[in-house]
């Protein structure tokens, strides 16, 4: 599918570094209430809508734990919500009330788009893990746990984020269900997993569904970034291309590529012997090499991609054209279009790799700037966990998990808007007292 933008329209930028936690003075609380009121219709019923600002305030207010019990003790209730047991009321709001988190997320994305949507916007696919004890929390399984850096008992959620010259924010999230869960109907029932979600989906397939949902609402952007967990999947890369999206996605060093265009012999009609069914590599055609081997003989050059608060941010990169070599012995990659390979040499000497289908004229500097624009998502996840309690939810149900995640994103969105408001109030360089200096 033909892309609507070429490489020159993917402009490098320096997005807002991260959100921040404002002092919740009366004016800030008034803005929080007004912000929460924008989601009132998404909650369908009046009472859940009234609990939304209470929960958001609890997430934003300083505190070690953002689980329901300490949160309920931390936040004063308005007179109209006075109850004997605030903890039980909040538990019901998050884990049992039937409000639709998809409706709330859709409204949230519309609110964020008003401030952050930009034609140069980038979609970032990521996932995050939640270490757990026991086997009852929905989706929990012993698997690779990024939060701990090893294999452990955890949940994993796939998410899509937006980074633009105007700011950044998470857009959507869905829990990954391992095969061990999908084969156990009783377990799914106990966790309240809806019937439409009881499907075998890879993390890459979940990411594509999330992208379809957010892009279907009109959010602009033509580039997707993802790490190697998604980039190594040929179907995931093909899915992005089918949607008319360019990508820069991480890959691992055991993948093989051709450094020159391979020559293939197409199957011909059988003239005796076993018929040939697949293309085969022509005699004398170049053979593929692993990315590890290719990197060992490929020089890297220093690239400075932006100015940081502590000085220029730079690294050593190679940027070269390659042809995919997956399944070359059986002709699986015959006819594949060339891709870009980005090799990054990190400060400790370790190498990282990424494939990209950006146009042939894309410069190394532009590619590096785009690839490194993922960093706000890493900071965003750090804040959502450390400050807003994304990983503090103690319930076990599908509904509770996604309700809590949705509300954390709403809280993050408020902080992003507060940061934008604070920055817009600062004098700009070259201006004094609101008048431009000439």
Coordinates of C-alpha atoms in Angstrom, one line a residue:
X1 CA 0.0 0.0 0.0
X2 CA 1.3 3.4 -0.9
X3 CA 2.2 5.8 2.0
X4 CA 0.7 9.2 1.9
X5 CA 3.9 10.9 3.3
X6 CA 7.5 10.7 2.2
X7 CA 10.5 10.9 4.5
X8 CA 10.8 14.6 4.4
X9 CA 7.5 15.0 6.2
X10 CA 8.7 13.0 9.2
X11 CA 10.3 15.9 11.0
X12 CA 12.6 15.4 14.0
X13 CA 11.4 17.0 17.2
X14 CA 12.1 17.3 20.9
X15 CA 8.8 16.4 22.6
X16 CA 7.9 17.3 26.2
X17 CA 10.2 15.5 28.4
X18 CA 7.7 14.0 30.8
X19 CA 4.7 15.0 32.8
X20 CA 4.9 16.4 36.3
X21 CA 2.9 16.4 39.5
X22 CA 1.5 19.8 40.3
X23 CA 0.5 21.1 43.7
X24 CA -3.1 20.2 44.1
X25 CA -4.2 23.7 45.3
X26 CA -7.8 24.7 44.9
X27 CA -7.3 26.0 41.4
X28 CA -5.6 22.7 40.3
X29 CA -8.4 20.7 41.9
X30 CA -11.0 22.8 40.1
X31 CA -9.2 22.0 36.8
X32 CA -9.1 18.3 37.7
X33 CA -12.9 18.4 38.3
X34 CA -13.5 20.1 35.0
X35 CA -11.2 17.6 33.3
X36 CA -13.0 14.6 34.8
X37 CA -16.4 16.2 33.8
X38 CA -15.4 15.7 30.2
X39 CA -15.7 12.0 30.7
X40 CA -19.0 12.0 32.4
X41 CA -20.9 10.7 29.4
X42 CA -18.5 7.7 29.1
X43 CA -19.6 6.4 32.4
X44 CA -23.2 6.1 31.4
X45 CA -24.5 6.3 35.0
X46 CA -24.2 9.3 37.2
X47 CA -22.7 7.6 40.3
X48 CA -19.6 6.1 38.6
X49 CA -19.0 9.5 36.9
X50 CA -19.0 11.1 40.4
X51 CA -16.3 8.7 41.6
X52 CA -14.0 9.3 38.7
X53 CA -12.5 12.6 40.0
X54 CA -12.1 11.1 43.5
X55 CA -10.0 8.2 42.0
X56 CA -8.0 10.5 39.8
X57 CA -7.2 12.7 42.7
X58 CA -6.1 9.7 44.7
X59 CA -3.8 8.6 41.9
X60 CA -2.2 12.0 41.5
X61 CA -1.8 12.8 45.3
X62 CA 1.5 11.9 46.8
X63 CA 1.5 8.5 48.5
X64 CA 3.6 5.3 48.5
X65 CA 0.7 3.0 47.4
X66 CA -2.0 3.8 45.0
X67 CA -4.0 0.6 45.6
X68 CA -7.6 1.1 46.7
X69 CA -7.3 0.7 50.5
X70 CA -4.6 3.5 51.0
X71 CA -6.1 5.6 48.3
X72 CA -9.5 5.6 50.0
X73 CA -7.9 6.9 53.2
X74 CA -6.0 9.6 51.4
X75 CA -8.7 11.4 49.5
X76 CA -11.5 13.4 51.2
X77 CA -15.0 12.7 49.8
X78 CA -17.3 15.4 48.6
X79 CA -20.6 15.6 50.7
X80 CA -22.7 14.0 47.9
X81 CA -20.5 10.8 48.0
X82 CA -20.3 10.5 51.8
X83 CA -20.4 6.8 52.6
X84 CA -19.6 4.6 55.7
X85 CA -17.0 2.6 53.8
X86 CA -15.1 4.6 51.1
X87 CA -12.8 1.6 50.4
X88 CA -15.7 -0.6 49.5
X89 CA -17.3 2.1 47.4
X90 CA -14.1 2.6 45.4
X91 CA -13.6 -1.1 45.1
X92 CA -17.1 -1.3 43.6
X93 CA -16.4 1.6 41.2
X94 CA -13.1 0.0 39.9
X95 CA -13.7 -3.7 40.0
X96 CA -17.5 -4.2 39.7
X97 CA -19.2 -1.2 38.2
X98 CA -20.2 -2.0 34.5
X99 CA -18.9 1.3 33.0
X100 CA -17.2 0.8 29.6
X101 CA -13.5 1.6 29.7
X102 CA -13.4 1.7 25.9
X103 CA -15.9 4.6 25.9
X104 CA -13.7 6.4 28.5
X105 CA -10.6 5.7 26.5
X106 CA -12.2 7.0 23.3
X107 CA -13.2 10.2 25.0
X108 CA -9.7 10.5 26.5
X109 CA -8.1 10.2 23.1
X110 CA -10.3 12.9 21.7
X111 CA -9.3 15.2 24.6
X112 CA -5.6 14.5 24.1
X113 CA -5.9 14.9 20.3
X114 CA -7.2 18.5 20.8
X115 CA -3.8 19.4 22.2
X116 CA -1.3 16.9 20.9
X117 CA -2.4 15.7 17.4
X118 CA 0.0 16.6 14.7
X119 CA 0.7 15.3 11.1
X120 CA 4.3 14.4 12.3
X121 CA 2.9 12.3 15.2
X122 CA 4.4 8.9 15.8
X123 CA 2.7 5.8 17.2
X124 CA 4.8 3.7 19.6
X125 CA 4.0 0.1 20.4
X126 CA 5.2 -1.1 23.7
X127 CA 4.3 -3.5 26.5
X128 CA 4.8 -3.6 30.2
X129 CA 4.7 -6.4 32.8
X130 CA 3.3 -6.7 36.3
X131 CA 4.9 -9.1 38.7
X132 CA 2.3 -11.1 40.7
X133 CA 2.1 -13.8 43.3
X134 CA -0.2 -16.8 42.8
X135 CA -2.2 -17.8 39.7
X136 CA -5.5 -16.1 40.0
X137 CA -4.9 -12.6 38.6
X138 CA -6.2 -12.5 35.1
X139 CA -3.6 -13.4 32.5
X140 CA -0.9 -14.2 35.0
X141 CA 1.7 -16.8 33.9
X142 CA 5.4 -17.5 34.3
X143 CA 6.9 -15.6 31.4
X144 CA 9.6 -13.0 30.6
X145 CA 9.1 -10.2 33.0
X146 CA 10.6 -6.9 31.8
X147 CA 10.0 -5.3 35.2
X148 CA 12.3 -7.8 36.9
X149 CA 14.6 -8.6 33.9
X150 CA 14.0 -12.3 34.1
X151 CA 11.4 -15.0 33.7
X152 CA 8.8 -14.7 36.5
X153 CA 5.1 -14.9 37.4
X154 CA 3.6 -11.8 35.9
X155 CA 0.9 -10.2 33.7
X156 CA 1.8 -8.5 30.4
X157 CA -0.2 -5.7 28.7
X158 CA 0.3 -4.3 25.2
X159 CA -0.1 -0.6 24.7
X160 CA 0.1 2.1 22.0
X161 CA 1.4 5.6 22.7
X162 CA 1.5 8.9 20.7
X163 CA 4.6 11.1 20.4
X164 CA 4.3 14.4 18.5
X165 CA 6.1 17.8 18.5
X166 CA 3.3 19.0 20.8
X167 CA 3.6 16.3 23.5
X168 CA 3.1 12.7 24.2
X169 CA 0.5 10.4 25.9
X170 CA -0.5 6.8 26.1
X171 CA -3.5 5.9 23.9
X172 CA -4.7 2.4 24.6
X173 CA -3.8 -0.8 26.5
X174 CA -5.0 -4.4 26.5
X175 CA -3.9 -7.4 28.6
X176 CA -2.3 -10.3 26.8
X177 CA -3.9 -13.7 27.5
X178 CA -1.5 -16.6 27.3
X179 CA -2.6 -19.9 25.8
X180 CA -2.7 -21.5 29.3
X181 CA -5.6 -19.2 30.1
X182 CA -7.5 -19.5 26.9
X183 CA -7.7 -23.3 27.3
X184 CA -9.3 -23.0 30.7
X185 CA -12.9 -21.7 30.5
X186 CA -13.5 -21.9 34.3
X187 CA -10.5 -19.8 34.9
X188 CA -11.7 -17.2 32.3
X189 CA -15.1 -17.2 33.9
X190 CA -13.7 -16.5 37.4
X191 CA -11.7 -13.6 36.0
X192 CA -14.7 -12.2 34.1
X193 CA -13.0 -12.2 30.7
X194 CA -15.6 -11.1 28.2
X195 CA -16.4 -13.6 25.4
X196 CA -15.1 -11.3 22.6
X197 CA -11.7 -11.2 24.3
X198 CA -11.3 -15.0 24.6
X199 CA -9.2 -15.2 21.4
X200 CA -5.8 -16.4 20.8
X201 CA -3.9 -13.3 19.9
X202 CA -0.1 -12.7 19.8
X203 CA 1.1 -9.5 21.3
X204 CA 1.8 -8.3 17.7
X205 CA -1.8 -8.9 16.8
X206 CA -3.1 -7.1 19.8
X207 CA -0.9 -4.1 18.9
X208 CA -2.3 -4.0 15.4
X209 CA -5.9 -4.1 16.8
X210 CA -5.1 -1.2 19.1
X211 CA -3.5 0.7 16.2
X212 CA -6.6 0.2 14.1
X213 CA -8.8 1.5 16.9
X214 CA -6.9 4.7 17.6
X215 CA -6.2 5.5 14.0
X216 CA -9.8 4.8 13.1
X217 CA -10.7 7.9 15.3
X218 CA -8.6 10.1 13.0
X219 CA -5.4 10.6 15.0
X220 CA -2.7 11.6 12.4
X221 CA 0.6 9.8 12.0
X222 CA 2.3 7.6 9.5
X223 CA 5.2 6.1 11.4
X224 CA 5.3 3.3 14.0
X225 CA 8.1 2.5 16.4
X226 CA 8.4 -0.8 18.4
X227 CA 11.1 -2.9 20.1
X228 CA 12.4 -6.3 19.0
X229 CA 9.5 -8.2 20.6
X230 CA 7.4 -6.9 17.7
X231 CA 10.0 -6.3 15.0
X232 CA 11.2 -9.9 14.8
X233 CA 7.7 -10.9 13.6
X234 CA 7.4 -10.8 9.8
X235 CA 3.5 -10.8 10.1
X236 CA 3.7 -7.8 12.4
X237 CA 5.9 -5.8 10.0
X238 CA 3.7 -6.9 7.1
X239 CA 0.6 -5.8 9.0
X240 CA 2.0 -2.3 9.4
X241 CA 2.9 -2.1 5.7
X242 CA -0.6 -3.2 4.8
X243 CA -2.0 -0.4 6.8
X244 CA 0.1 2.1 4.9
X245 CA 2.4 2.8 7.8
X246 CA 6.1 3.2 7.8
X247 CA 8.0 1.6 10.7
X248 CA 11.3 1.4 12.5
X249 CA 11.2 -1.7 14.7
X250 CA 13.8 -3.5 16.7
X251 CA 15.1 -6.9 15.7
X252 CA 17.6 -9.4 17.1
X253 CA 21.1 -10.2 15.9
X254 CA 20.4 -13.8 14.8
X255 CA 18.2 -12.7 11.9
X256 CA 19.8 -13.0 8.5
X257 CA 19.9 -10.6 5.6
X258 CA 21.4 -10.1 2.2
X259 CA 23.7 -7.2 1.7
X260 CA 23.2 -7.3 -2.1
X261 CA 20.1 -8.1 -4.0
X262 CA 19.8 -11.8 -4.3
X263 CA 19.1 -13.6 -7.6
X264 CA 16.3 -16.2 -7.6
X265 CA 15.5 -19.0 -10.0
X266 CA 11.7 -19.3 -10.3
X267 CA 10.0 -22.8 -10.3
X268 CA 9.7 -24.3 -13.8
X269 CA 7.6 -27.1 -15.2
X270 CA 8.9 -30.5 -14.2
X271 CA 10.9 -32.3 -16.9
X272 CA 11.5 -35.4 -14.9
X273 CA 12.4 -36.0 -11.3
X274 CA 10.9 -34.2 -8.4
X275 CA 9.0 -31.0 -9.4
X276 CA 10.4 -27.7 -8.1
X277 CA 7.7 -25.8 -6.2
X278 CA 9.6 -22.8 -4.7
X279 CA 12.1 -20.2 -5.9
X280 CA 15.7 -21.1 -5.1
X281 CA 18.8 -19.0 -4.9
X282 CA 20.8 -18.8 -8.1
X283 CA 24.3 -20.2 -8.3
X284 CA 26.7 -17.4 -7.6
X285 CA 24.1 -15.2 -5.9
X286 CA 25.2 -13.6 -2.6
X287 CA 24.4 -15.6 0.5
X288 CA 22.8 -14.1 3.6
X289 CA 24.6 -13.2 6.8
X290 CA 23.4 -12.8 10.4
X291 CA 23.1 -9.3 11.7
X292 CA 25.7 -10.1 14.3
X293 CA 28.2 -11.0 11.5
X294 CA 27.3 -8.0 9.4
X295 CA 27.7 -5.6 12.4
X296 CA 31.2 -7.0 13.0
X297 CA 32.4 -5.6 9.7
X298 CA 30.2 -2.5 9.4
X299 CA 31.7 0.8 10.6
X300 CA 29.5 3.1 12.8
X301 CA 29.6 6.8 12.8
X302 CA 28.8 9.3 15.5
X303 CA 25.4 10.9 15.3
X304 CA 24.1 13.6 17.6
X305 CA 20.3 13.5 17.5
X306 CA 19.4 16.3 19.9
X307 CA 20.5 18.7 22.6
X308 CA 19.7 17.3 26.1
X309 CA 19.6 19.1 29.4
X310 CA 23.2 17.9 30.1
X311 CA 24.5 18.5 26.6
X312 CA 24.4 16.9 23.2
X313 CA 22.9 13.4 23.0
X314 CA 24.8 11.2 20.6
X315 CA 25.8 7.6 19.8
X316 CA 27.4 5.6 17.0
X317 CA 25.1 4.2 14.3
X318 CA 25.2 2.5 10.9
X319 CA 22.4 2.9 8.4
X320 CA 22.5 0.6 5.4
X321 CA 20.2 -1.2 2.9
X322 CA 19.6 -4.9 3.2
X323 CA 17.3 -7.6 1.8
X324 CA 15.4 -9.8 4.3
X325 CA 16.8 -13.4 4.3
X326 CA 14.3 -15.3 6.5
X327 CA 13.7 -18.8 5.1
X328 CA 16.1 -18.2 2.2
X329 CA 16.9 -21.9 1.8
X330 CA 13.2 -22.6 0.9
X331 CA 12.7 -19.4 -1.1
X332 CA 10.4 -17.8 1.6
X333 CA 12.0 -14.4 1.1
X334 CA 12.2 -14.4 -2.7
X335 CA 11.0 -11.1 -4.1
X336 CA 11.2 -9.2 -0.7
X337 CA 11.7 -5.5 -1.0
X338 CA 14.9 -4.0 0.5
X339 CA 14.8 -2.6 4.0
X340 CA 17.0 -0.3 6.0
X341 CA 19.0 -1.8 8.8
X342 CA 19.9 0.5 11.7
X343 CA 22.8 -0.6 14.0
X344 CA 23.2 1.2 17.2
X345 CA 26.4 0.9 19.3
X346 CA 25.6 1.7 22.9
X347 CA 27.9 3.2 25.5
X348 CA 28.7 -0.2 26.9
X349 CA 29.6 -1.6 23.5
X350 CA 26.4 -3.6 23.1
X351 CA 24.7 -3.5 19.8
X352 CA 21.0 -3.0 19.0
X353 CA 19.4 -3.5 15.6
X354 CA 16.2 -2.2 13.9
X355 CA 14.6 -2.8 10.5
X356 CA 12.9 0.1 8.7
X357 CA 10.9 0.6 5.5
X358 CA 11.4 4.3 5.4
X359 CA 12.0 5.6 1.8
X360 CA 15.3 5.0 0.1
X361 CA 16.4 8.6 0.4
X362 CA 16.1 8.7 4.2
X363 CA 19.3 10.0 5.9
X364 CA 21.0 8.4 8.8
X365 CA 20.5 11.5 11.0
X366 CA 16.7 11.5 10.3
X367 CA 16.4 7.8 11.0
X368 CA 18.3 8.1 14.3
X369 CA 16.2 11.1 15.4
X370 CA 13.0 9.2 14.7
X371 CA 14.2 6.0 16.4
X372 CA 15.3 7.8 19.5
X373 CA 11.9 9.6 19.8
X374 CA 10.7 6.5 21.7
X375 CA 12.3 7.8 25.0
X376 CA 9.2 9.7 26.3
X377 CA 7.2 6.4 26.3
X378 CA 9.8 4.8 28.6
X379 CA 9.6 7.9 30.9
X380 CA 5.8 7.8 30.7
X381 CA 5.6 4.2 31.8
X382 CA 8.1 4.9 34.7
X383 CA 5.8 7.7 35.9
X384 CA 2.6 5.8 35.5
X385 CA 4.1 3.0 37.7
X386 CA 6.2 5.0 40.2
X387 CA 3.9 8.0 40.7
X388 CA 0.4 7.0 39.5
X389 CA 0.3 3.4 40.6
X390 CA -0.3 1.6 37.3
X391 CA 1.1 -1.6 38.9
X392 CA -0.5 -1.2 42.3
X393 CA -3.9 -2.7 41.4
X394 CA -4.5 -5.7 43.7
X395 CA -7.7 -7.1 42.0
X396 CA -7.9 -10.2 39.9
X397 CA -10.5 -9.5 37.3
X398 CA -10.4 -8.4 33.7
X399 CA -12.7 -5.5 34.3
X400 CA -10.9 -4.3 37.4
X401 CA -7.5 -4.4 35.6
X402 CA -8.6 -2.4 32.6
X403 CA -10.7 0.0 34.6
X404 CA -7.6 0.8 36.8
X405 CA -5.4 1.1 33.7
X406 CA -7.8 3.4 32.0
X407 CA -8.1 5.7 35.1
X408 CA -4.3 5.8 35.4
X409 CA -4.1 6.9 31.8
X410 CA -6.7 9.6 32.5
X411 CA -4.6 10.8 35.4
X412 CA -1.5 10.9 33.2
X413 CA -3.5 12.9 30.6
X414 CA -4.4 15.5 33.2
X415 CA -0.8 15.8 34.2
X416 CA 0.3 16.1 30.6
X417 CA -2.2 18.9 30.1
X418 CA -1.1 20.6 33.3
X419 CA 2.5 20.5 32.1
X420 CA 1.5 22.0 28.8
X421 CA -0.4 24.7 30.6
X422 CA 2.6 25.5 32.8
X423 CA 5.0 25.7 29.8
X424 CA 2.6 27.8 27.7
X425 CA 2.6 30.3 30.7
X426 CA 6.4 30.7 30.6
X427 CA 7.9 33.5 28.6
X428 CA 9.3 32.2 25.3
X429 CA 12.9 32.9 24.2
X430 CA 13.0 36.2 22.2
X431 CA 10.0 37.6 24.0
X432 CA 9.7 40.0 26.9
X433 CA 6.5 40.8 28.7
X434 CA 4.5 39.2 26.0
X435 CA 6.0 41.4 23.3
X436 CA 8.3 40.0 20.7
X437 CA 11.9 41.3 20.8
X438 CA 13.2 42.3 17.3

